[in-house]
CSV table of C-alpha atoms in Angstrom, one decimal:
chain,number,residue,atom,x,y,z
A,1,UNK,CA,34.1,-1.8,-12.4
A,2,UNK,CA,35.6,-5.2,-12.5
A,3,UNK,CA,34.7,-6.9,-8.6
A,4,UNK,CA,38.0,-8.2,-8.5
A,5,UNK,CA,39.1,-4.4,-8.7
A,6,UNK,CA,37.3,-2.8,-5.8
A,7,UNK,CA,38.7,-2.6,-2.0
A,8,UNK,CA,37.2,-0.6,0.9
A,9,UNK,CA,39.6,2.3,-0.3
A,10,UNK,CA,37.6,2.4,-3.8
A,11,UNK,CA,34.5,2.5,-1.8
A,12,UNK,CA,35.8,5.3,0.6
A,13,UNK,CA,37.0,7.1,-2.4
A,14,UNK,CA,33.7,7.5,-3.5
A,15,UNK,CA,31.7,8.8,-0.7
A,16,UNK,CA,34.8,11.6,-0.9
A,17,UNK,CA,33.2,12.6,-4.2
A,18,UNK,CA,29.7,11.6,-3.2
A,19,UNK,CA,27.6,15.0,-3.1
A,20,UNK,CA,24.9,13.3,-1.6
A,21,UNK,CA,27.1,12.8,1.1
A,22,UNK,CA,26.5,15.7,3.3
A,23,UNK,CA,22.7,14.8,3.7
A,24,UNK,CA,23.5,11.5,5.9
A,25,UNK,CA,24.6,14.2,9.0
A,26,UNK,CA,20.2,15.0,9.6
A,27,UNK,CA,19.7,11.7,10.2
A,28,UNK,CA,20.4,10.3,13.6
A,29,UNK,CA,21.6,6.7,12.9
A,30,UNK,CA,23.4,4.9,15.9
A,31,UNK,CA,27.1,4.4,16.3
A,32,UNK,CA,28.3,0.8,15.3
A,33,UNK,CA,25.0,0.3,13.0
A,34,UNK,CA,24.9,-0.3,9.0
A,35,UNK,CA,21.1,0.3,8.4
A,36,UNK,CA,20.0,-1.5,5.0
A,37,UNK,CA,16.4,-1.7,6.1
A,38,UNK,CA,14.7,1.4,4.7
A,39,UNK,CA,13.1,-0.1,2.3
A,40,UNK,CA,10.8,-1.4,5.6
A,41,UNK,CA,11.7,1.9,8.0
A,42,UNK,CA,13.1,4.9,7.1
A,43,UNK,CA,15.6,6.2,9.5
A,44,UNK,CA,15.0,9.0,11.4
A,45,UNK,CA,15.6,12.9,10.5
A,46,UNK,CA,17.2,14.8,13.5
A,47,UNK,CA,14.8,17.4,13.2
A,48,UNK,CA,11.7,15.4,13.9
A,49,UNK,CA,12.9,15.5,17.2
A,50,UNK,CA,12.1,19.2,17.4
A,51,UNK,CA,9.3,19.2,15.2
A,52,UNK,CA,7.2,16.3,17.6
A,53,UNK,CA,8.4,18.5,20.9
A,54,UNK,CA,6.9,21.7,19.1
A,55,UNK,CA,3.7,19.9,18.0
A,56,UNK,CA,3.1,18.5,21.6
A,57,UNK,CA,4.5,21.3,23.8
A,58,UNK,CA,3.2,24.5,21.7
A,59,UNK,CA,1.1,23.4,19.2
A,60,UNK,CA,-1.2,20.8,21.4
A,61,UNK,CA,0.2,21.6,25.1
A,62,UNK,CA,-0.2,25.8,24.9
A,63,UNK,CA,-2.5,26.3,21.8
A,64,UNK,CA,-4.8,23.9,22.2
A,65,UNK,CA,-8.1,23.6,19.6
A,66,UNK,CA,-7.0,26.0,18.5
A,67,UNK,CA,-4.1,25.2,16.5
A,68,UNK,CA,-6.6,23.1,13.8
A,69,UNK,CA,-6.6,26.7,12.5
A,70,UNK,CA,-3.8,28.7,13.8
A,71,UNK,CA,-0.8,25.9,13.3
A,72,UNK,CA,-2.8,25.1,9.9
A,73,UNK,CA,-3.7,21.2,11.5
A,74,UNK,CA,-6.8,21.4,9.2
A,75,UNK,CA,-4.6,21.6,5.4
A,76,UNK,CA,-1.9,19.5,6.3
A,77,UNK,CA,-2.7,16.7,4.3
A,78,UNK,CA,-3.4,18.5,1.5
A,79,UNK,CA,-0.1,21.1,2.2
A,80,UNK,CA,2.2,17.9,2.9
A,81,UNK,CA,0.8,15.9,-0.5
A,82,UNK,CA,1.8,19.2,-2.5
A,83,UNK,CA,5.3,19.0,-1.3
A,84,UNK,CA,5.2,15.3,-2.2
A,85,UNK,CA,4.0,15.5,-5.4
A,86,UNK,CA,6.9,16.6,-7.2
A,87,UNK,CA,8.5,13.4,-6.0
A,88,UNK,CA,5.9,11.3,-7.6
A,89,UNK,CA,5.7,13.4,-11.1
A,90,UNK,CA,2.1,14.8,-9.9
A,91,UNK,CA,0.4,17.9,-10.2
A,92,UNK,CA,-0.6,20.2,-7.3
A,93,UNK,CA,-3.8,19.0,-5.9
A,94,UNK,CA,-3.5,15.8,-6.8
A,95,UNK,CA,-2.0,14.1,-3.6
A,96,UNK,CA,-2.9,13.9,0.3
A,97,UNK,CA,-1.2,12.4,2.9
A,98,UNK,CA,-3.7,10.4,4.9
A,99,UNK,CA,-4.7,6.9,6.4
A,100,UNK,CA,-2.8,3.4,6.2
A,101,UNK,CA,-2.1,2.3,2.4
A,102,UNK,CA,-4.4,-0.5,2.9
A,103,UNK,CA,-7.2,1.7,3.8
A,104,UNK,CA,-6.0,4.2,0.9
A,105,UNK,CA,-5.8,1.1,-1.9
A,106,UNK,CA,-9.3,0.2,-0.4
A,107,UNK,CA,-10.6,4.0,-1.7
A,108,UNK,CA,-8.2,3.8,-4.5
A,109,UNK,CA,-10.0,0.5,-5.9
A,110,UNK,CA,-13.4,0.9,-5.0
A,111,UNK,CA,-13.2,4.0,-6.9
A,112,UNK,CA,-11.7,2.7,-10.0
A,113,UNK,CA,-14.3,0.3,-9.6
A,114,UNK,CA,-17.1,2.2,-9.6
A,115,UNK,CA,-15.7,4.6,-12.3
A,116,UNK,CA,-15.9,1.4,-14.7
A,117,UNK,CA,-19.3,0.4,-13.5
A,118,UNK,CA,-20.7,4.1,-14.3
A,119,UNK,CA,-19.3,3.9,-18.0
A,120,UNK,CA,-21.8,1.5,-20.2
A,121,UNK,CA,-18.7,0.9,-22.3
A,122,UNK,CA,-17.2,-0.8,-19.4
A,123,UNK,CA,-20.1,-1.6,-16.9
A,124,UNK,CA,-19.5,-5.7,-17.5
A,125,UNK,CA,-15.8,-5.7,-16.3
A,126,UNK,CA,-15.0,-7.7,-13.4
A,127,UNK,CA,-11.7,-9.0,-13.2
A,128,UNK,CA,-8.8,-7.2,-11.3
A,129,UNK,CA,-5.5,-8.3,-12.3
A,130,UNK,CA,-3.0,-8.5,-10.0
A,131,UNK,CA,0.3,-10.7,-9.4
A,132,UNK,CA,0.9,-13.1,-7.2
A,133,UNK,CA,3.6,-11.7,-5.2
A,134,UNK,CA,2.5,-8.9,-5.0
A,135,UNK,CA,2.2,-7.6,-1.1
A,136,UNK,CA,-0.1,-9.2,0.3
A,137,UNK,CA,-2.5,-6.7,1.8
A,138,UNK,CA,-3.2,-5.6,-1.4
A,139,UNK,CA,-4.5,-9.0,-2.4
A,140,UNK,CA,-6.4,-8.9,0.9
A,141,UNK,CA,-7.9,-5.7,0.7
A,142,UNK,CA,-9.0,-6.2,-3.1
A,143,UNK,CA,-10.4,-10.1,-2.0
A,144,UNK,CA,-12.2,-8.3,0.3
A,145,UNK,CA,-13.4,-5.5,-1.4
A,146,UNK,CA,-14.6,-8.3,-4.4
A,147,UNK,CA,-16.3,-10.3,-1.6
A,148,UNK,CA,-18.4,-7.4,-0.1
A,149,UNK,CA,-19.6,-5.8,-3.4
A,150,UNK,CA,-20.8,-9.4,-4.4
A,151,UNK,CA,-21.2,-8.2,-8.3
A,152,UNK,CA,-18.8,-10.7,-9.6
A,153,UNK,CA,-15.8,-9.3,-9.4
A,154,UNK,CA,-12.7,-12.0,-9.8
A,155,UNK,CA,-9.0,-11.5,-8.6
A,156,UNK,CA,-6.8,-12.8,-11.7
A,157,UNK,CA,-3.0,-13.4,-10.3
A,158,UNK,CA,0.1,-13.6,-12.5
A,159,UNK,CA,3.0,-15.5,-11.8
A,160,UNK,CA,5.3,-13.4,-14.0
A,161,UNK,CA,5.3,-9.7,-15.5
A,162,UNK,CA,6.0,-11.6,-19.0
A,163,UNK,CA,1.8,-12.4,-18.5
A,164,UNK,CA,0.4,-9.2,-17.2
A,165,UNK,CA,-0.3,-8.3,-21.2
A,166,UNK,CA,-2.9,-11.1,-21.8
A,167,UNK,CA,-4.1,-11.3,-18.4
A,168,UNK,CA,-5.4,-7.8,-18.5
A,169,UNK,CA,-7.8,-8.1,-21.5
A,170,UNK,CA,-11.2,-6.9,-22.3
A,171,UNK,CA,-12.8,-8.3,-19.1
A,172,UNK,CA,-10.4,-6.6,-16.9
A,173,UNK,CA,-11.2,-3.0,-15.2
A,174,UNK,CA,-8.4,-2.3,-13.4
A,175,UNK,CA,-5.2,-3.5,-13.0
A,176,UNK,CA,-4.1,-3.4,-9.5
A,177,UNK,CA,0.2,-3.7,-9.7
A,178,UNK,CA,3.0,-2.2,-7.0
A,179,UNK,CA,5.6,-0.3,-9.4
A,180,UNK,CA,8.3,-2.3,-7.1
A,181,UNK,CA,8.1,-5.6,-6.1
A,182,UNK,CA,8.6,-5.6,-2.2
A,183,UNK,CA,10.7,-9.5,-2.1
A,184,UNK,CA,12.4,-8.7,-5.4
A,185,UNK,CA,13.0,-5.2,-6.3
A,186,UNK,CA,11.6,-5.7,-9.5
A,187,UNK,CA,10.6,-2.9,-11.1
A,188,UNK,CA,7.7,-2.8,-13.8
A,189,UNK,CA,7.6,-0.6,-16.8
A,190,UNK,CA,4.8,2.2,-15.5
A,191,UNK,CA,4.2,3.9,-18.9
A,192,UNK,CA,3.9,1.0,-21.1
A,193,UNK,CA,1.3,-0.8,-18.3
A,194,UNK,CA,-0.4,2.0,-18.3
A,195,UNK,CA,-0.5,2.2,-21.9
A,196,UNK,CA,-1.7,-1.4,-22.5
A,197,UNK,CA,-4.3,-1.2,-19.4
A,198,UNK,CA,-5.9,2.0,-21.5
A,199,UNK,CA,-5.4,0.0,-25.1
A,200,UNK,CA,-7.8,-2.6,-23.3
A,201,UNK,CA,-10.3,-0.2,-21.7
A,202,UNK,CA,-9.0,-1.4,-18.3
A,203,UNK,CA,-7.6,1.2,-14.9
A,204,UNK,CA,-4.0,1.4,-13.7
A,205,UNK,CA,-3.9,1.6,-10.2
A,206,UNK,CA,-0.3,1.5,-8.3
A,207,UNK,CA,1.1,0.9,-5.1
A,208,UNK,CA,4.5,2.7,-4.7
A,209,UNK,CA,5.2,1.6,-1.1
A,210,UNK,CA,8.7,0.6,-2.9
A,211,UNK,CA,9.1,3.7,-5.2
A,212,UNK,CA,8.1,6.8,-3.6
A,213,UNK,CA,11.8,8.5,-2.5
A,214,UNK,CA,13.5,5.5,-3.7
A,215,UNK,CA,13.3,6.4,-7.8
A,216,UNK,CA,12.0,9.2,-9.9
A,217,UNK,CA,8.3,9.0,-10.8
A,218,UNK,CA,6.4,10.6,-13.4
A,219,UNK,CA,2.0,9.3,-12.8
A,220,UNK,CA,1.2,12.3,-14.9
A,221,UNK,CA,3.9,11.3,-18.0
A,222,UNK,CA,3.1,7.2,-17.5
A,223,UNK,CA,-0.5,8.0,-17.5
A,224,UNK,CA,-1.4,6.3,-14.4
A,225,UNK,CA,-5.2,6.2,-13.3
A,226,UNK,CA,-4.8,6.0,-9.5
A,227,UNK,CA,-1.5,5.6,-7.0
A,228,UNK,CA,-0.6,5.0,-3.4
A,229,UNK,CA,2.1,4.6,-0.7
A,230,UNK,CA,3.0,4.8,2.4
A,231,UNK,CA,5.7,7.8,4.3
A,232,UNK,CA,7.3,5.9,6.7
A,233,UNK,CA,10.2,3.7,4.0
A,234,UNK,CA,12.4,5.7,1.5
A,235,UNK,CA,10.3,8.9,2.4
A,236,UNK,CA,11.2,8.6,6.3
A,237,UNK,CA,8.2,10.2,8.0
A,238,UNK,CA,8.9,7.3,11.3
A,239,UNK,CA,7.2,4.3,12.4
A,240,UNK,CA,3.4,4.1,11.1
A,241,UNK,CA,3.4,7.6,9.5
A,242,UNK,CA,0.3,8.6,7.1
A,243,UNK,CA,0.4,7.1,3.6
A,244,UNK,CA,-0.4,9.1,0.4
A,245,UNK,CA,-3.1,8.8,-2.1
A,246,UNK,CA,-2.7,10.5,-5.7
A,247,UNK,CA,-5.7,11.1,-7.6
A,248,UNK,CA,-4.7,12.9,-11.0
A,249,UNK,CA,-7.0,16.2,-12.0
A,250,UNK,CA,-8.4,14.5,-14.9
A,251,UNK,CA,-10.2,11.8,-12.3
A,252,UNK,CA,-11.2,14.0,-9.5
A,253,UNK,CA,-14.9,14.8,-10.4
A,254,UNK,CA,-15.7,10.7,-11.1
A,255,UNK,CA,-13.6,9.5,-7.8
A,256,UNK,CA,-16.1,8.1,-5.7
A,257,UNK,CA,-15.0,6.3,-2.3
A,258,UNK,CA,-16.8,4.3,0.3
A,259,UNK,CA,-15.1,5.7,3.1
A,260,UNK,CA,-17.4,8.9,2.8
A,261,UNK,CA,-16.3,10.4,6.4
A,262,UNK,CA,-16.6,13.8,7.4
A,263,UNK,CA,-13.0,15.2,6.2
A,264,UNK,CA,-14.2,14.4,2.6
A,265,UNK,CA,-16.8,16.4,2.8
A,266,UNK,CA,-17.1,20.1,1.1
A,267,UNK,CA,-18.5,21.9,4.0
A,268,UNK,CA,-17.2,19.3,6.8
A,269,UNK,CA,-18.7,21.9,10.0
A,270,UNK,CA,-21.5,23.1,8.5
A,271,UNK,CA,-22.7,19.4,10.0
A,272,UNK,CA,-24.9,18.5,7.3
A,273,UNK,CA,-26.9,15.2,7.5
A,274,UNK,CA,-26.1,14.3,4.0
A,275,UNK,CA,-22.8,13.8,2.4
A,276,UNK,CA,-21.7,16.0,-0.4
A,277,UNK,CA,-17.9,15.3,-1.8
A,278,UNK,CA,-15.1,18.1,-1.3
A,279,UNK,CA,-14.2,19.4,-4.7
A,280,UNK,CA,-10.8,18.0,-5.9
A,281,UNK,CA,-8.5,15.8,-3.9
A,282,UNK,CA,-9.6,16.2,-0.2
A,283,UNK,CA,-12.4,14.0,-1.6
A,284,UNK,CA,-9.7,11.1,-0.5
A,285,UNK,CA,-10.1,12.1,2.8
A,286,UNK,CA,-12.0,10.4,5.3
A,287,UNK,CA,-12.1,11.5,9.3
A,288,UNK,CA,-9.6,13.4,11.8
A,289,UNK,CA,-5.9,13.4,11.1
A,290,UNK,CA,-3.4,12.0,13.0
A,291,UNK,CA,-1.8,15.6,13.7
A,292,UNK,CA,1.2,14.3,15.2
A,293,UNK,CA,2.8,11.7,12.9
A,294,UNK,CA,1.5,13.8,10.4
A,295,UNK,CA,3.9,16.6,10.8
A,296,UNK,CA,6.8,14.3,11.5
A,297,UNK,CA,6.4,13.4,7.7
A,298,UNK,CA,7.6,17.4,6.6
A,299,UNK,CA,10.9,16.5,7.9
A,300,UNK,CA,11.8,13.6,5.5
A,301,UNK,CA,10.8,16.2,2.9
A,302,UNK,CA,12.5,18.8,3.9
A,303,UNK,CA,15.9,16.5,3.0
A,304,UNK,CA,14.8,15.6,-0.4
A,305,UNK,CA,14.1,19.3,-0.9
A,306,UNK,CA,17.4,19.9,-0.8
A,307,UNK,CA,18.4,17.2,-4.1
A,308,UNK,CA,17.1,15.2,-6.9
A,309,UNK,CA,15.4,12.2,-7.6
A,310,UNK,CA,17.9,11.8,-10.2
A,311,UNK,CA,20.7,12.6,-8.6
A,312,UNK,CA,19.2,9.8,-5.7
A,313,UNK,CA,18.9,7.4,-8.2
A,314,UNK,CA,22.0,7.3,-9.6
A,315,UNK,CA,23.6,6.6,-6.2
A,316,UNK,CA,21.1,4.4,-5.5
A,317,UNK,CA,21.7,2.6,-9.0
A,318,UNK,CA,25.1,2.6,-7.9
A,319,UNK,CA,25.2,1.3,-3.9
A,320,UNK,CA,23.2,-1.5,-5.4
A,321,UNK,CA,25.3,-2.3,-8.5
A,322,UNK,CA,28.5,-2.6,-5.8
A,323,UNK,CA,26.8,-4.6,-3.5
A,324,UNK,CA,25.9,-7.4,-5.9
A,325,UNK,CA,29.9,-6.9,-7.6
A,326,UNK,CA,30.7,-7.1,-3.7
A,327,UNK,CA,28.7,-10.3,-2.7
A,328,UNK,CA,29.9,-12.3,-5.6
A,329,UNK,CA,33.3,-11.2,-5.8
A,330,UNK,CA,33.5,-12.1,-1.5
A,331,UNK,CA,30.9,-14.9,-0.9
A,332,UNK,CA,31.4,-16.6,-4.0
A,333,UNK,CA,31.4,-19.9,-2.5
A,334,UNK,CA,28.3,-19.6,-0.7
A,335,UNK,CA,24.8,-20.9,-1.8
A,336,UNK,CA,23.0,-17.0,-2.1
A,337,UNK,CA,21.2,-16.8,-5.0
A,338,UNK,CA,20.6,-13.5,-6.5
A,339,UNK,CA,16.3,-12.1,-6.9
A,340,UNK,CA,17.0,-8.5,-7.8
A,341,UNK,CA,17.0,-7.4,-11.9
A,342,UNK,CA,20.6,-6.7,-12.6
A,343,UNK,CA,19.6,-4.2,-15.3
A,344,UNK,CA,19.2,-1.0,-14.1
A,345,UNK,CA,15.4,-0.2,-16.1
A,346,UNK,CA,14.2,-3.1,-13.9
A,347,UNK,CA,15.4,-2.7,-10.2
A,348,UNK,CA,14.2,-0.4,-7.6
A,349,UNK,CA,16.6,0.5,-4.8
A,350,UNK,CA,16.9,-3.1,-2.7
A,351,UNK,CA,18.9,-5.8,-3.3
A,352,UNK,CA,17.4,-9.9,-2.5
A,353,UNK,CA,19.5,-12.6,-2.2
A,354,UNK,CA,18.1,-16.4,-1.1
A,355,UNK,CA,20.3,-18.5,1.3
A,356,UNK,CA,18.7,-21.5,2.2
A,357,UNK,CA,19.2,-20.5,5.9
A,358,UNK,CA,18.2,-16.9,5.0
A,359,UNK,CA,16.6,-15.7,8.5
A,360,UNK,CA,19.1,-17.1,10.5
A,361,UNK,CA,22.3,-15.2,8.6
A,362,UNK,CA,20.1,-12.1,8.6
A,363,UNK,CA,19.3,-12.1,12.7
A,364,UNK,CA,23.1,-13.3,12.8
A,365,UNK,CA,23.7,-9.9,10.3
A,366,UNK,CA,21.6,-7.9,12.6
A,367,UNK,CA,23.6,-9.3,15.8
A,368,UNK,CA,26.7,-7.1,14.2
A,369,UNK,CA,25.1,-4.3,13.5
A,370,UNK,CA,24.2,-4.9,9.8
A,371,UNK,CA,20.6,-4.6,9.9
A,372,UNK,CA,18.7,-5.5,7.0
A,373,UNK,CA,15.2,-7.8,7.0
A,374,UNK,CA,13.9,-11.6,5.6
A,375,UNK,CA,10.9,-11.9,3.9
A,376,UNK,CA,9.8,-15.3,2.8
A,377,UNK,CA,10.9,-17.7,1.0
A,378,UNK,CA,14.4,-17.4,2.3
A,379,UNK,CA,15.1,-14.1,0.5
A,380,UNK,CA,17.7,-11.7,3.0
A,381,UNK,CA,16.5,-8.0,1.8
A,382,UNK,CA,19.1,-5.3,2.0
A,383,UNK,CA,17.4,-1.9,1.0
A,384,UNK,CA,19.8,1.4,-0.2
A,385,UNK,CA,18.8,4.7,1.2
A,386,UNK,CA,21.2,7.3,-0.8
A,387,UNK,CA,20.2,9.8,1.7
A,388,UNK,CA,22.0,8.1,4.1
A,389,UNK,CA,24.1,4.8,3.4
A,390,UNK,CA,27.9,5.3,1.9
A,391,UNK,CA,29.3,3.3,-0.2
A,392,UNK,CA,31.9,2.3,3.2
A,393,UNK,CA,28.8,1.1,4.4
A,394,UNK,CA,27.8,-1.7,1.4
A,395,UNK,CA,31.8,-2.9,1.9
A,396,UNK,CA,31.6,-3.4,5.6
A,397,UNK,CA,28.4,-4.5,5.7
A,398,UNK,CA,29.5,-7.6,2.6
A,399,UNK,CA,32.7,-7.8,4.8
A,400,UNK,CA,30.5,-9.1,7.9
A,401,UNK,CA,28.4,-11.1,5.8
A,402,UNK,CA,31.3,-13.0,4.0
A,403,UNK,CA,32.6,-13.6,7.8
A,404,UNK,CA,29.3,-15.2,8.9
A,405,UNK,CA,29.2,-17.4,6.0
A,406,UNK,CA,32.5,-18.2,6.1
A,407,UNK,CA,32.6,-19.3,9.7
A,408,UNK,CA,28.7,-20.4,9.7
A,409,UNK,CA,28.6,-18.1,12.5
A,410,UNK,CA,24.1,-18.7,12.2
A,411,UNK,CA,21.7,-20.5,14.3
A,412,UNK,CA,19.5,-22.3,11.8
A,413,UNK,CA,17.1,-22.5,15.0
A,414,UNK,CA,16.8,-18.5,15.5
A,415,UNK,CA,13.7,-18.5,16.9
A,416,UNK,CA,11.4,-16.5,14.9
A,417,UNK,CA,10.3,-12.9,15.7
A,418,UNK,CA,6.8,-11.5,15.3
A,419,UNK,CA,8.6,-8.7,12.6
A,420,UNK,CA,11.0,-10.7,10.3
């Protein structure tokens, strides 16, 4: 589609024949409000309404203790990560729903870690490879992690994908990569990583904070090592939800993590003094769930029960590809420069564009109801949730921008929030 072709009655057209379309009534978005931030927080399901009034009212208020067995509080981890497997291309078994993804990339590496250090063939290894821009709590967590082992271990940053093949070399044990880049959108090649990482003798461990509900997956075909991601973006489990940690069957019996709390434990109330691993994946556990947010995550899964991950990404392919055709057929003359992979093999479901006043047009955005986010340096991120955003939506929501630009309608002194 030519942009000089398309008008808000193309776009209107084609939520008429969207069949994704229906889904976007069991969300309860606000009147007057384009939402292009779920890429950061999901928006939220109508039912979880229910579902939190049941958990506290009946399941806590009336039942008590005793819903840990009678409301099955004890397996849902383990219940919810089988119902989020398919979404990831992993096996039953192989997934909870637990902890922060910092804390859950902090088991995920240490355990990588330690299965290189228990193989003589790869004891010496001690450089994790990472990139630059990746997010940065994953740098943190694995500095940290390096730091408090004190063995030697060495963070080696990329500035480009085009150098992740030499950097992870015979001295590397794992590579440590988010499938999505979180400022660009960029979206690496999982199966041909993973490939080289095993080629070299080194780990591939994946963050898919960026992926997970946003574009079909497939661990078990790209021959990941070890993956993780949080609930509460494309996946819409609400503000601070559980993240998820997949640890494939062919790993389970080596994965070792520090966080050896009672949950991870095969006979957690028989109250043994010594710690003995659970079989399988509840090994990634570590102590008491948070029950509540916990069960708000089944009702983001309940909607992508009801469709595909293929049939989501090629709506989200296609919200994307009209809202880059969109911003330079519209704001031509303006200085946004555009971060996000045209081709389709390499871009996840956002779209980043720099403007050298970047935070101010997006709180100025966010003033009329368009709300997407700013990360730094000056990149305006706009994230596409197919469960709910129409292609109406991208055309008002590029109409509004081209009107703030146009009439500089920005303070470029918007005081800065603690969230940008």
């Amino acid at each position: 589609m030519k942009a000089t072709m398309i008008s808000r009655h193309d776009c209107s057209a084609r939520d008429l024949d969207d069949p994704l379309a229906p889904l976007r009534q069991q969300f309860d978005l606000p009147q007057g409000v384009i939402y292009l931030d779920g890429n950061s927080l999901g928006a939220r399901p109508k039912a979880a309404l229910a579902r939190a009034q049941h958990v506290i009212m009946a399941e806590w208020g009336t039942d008590l203790i005793r819903s840990w067995n009678t409301a099955g509080w004890f397996d849902l981890p383990k219940r919810l990560g089988d119902r989020l497997a398919p979404l990831l291309g992993a096996g039953t078994g192989e997934v909870v729903i637990t902890d922060t993804t910092s804390v859950n990339l902090f088991k995920a590496l240490a355990a990588a870690l330690q299965m290189q250090a228990s193989d003589p063939a790869q004891a010496a290894r001690r450089i994790i490879v990472s990139e630059r821009s990746n997010f940065p709590t994953d740098l943190y967590m694995a500095q940290g992690l390096a730091a408090w082992l004190d063995r030697g271990y060495q963070l080696r940053l990329v500035d480009s994908p085009d150098e992740l093949a030499q950097a992870i070399d015979a001295d590397c044990a794992v590579a440590m990569l988010t499938h999505v880049n979180y400022r660009t959108g960029y979206q690496h090649d999982m199966a041909a990583i993973s490939s080289h990482c095993h080629a070299q003798g080194a780990l591939a461990l994946w963050d898919l904070a960026h992926s997970a509900g946003a574009v079909p997956l497939d661990l078990n075909g790209a021959g990941a090592d070890l993956a993780v991601g949080c609930t509460y973006k494309y996946l819409n489990g609400g503000p601070g939800s559980p993240a998820f940690i997949w640890v494939p069957e062919k790993h389970q019996a080596r994965f070792r993590q520090p966080l050896s709390g009672w949950w991870g434990h095969a006979t957690p109330f028989a109250m043994e003094p010594g710690f003995a691993p659970a079989d399988g994946i509840a090994r990634a556990l570590c102590g008491t769930q948070p029950i509540l947010s916990l069960a708000l995550v089944e009702c983001g899964l309940d909607i992508f029960a009801q469709t595909s991950m293929e049939a989501i990404r090629r709506k989200s392919l296609a919200l994307t590809d009209l809202f880059i055709a969109l911003v330079e057929q519209r704001c031509a003359s303006h200085p946004l420069g555009l971060v996000t992979p045209r081709g389709h093999a390499r871009r996840g479901s956002q779209v980043s564009f720099t403007h050298p006043h970047g935070y101010a047009v997006m709180q100025a955005l966010i003033a009329r109801g368009v709300i997407g986010d700013y990360r730094e340096p000056a990149i305006m991120r706009f994230g596409f949730t197919p469960l709910y955003t129409s292609f109406a939506d991208v055309w008002d929501a590029v109409e509004i921008l081209r009107d703030i630009l146009d009439t500089l309608a920005y303070d470029i002194a918007a005081k800065r929030d603690a969230v940008t």
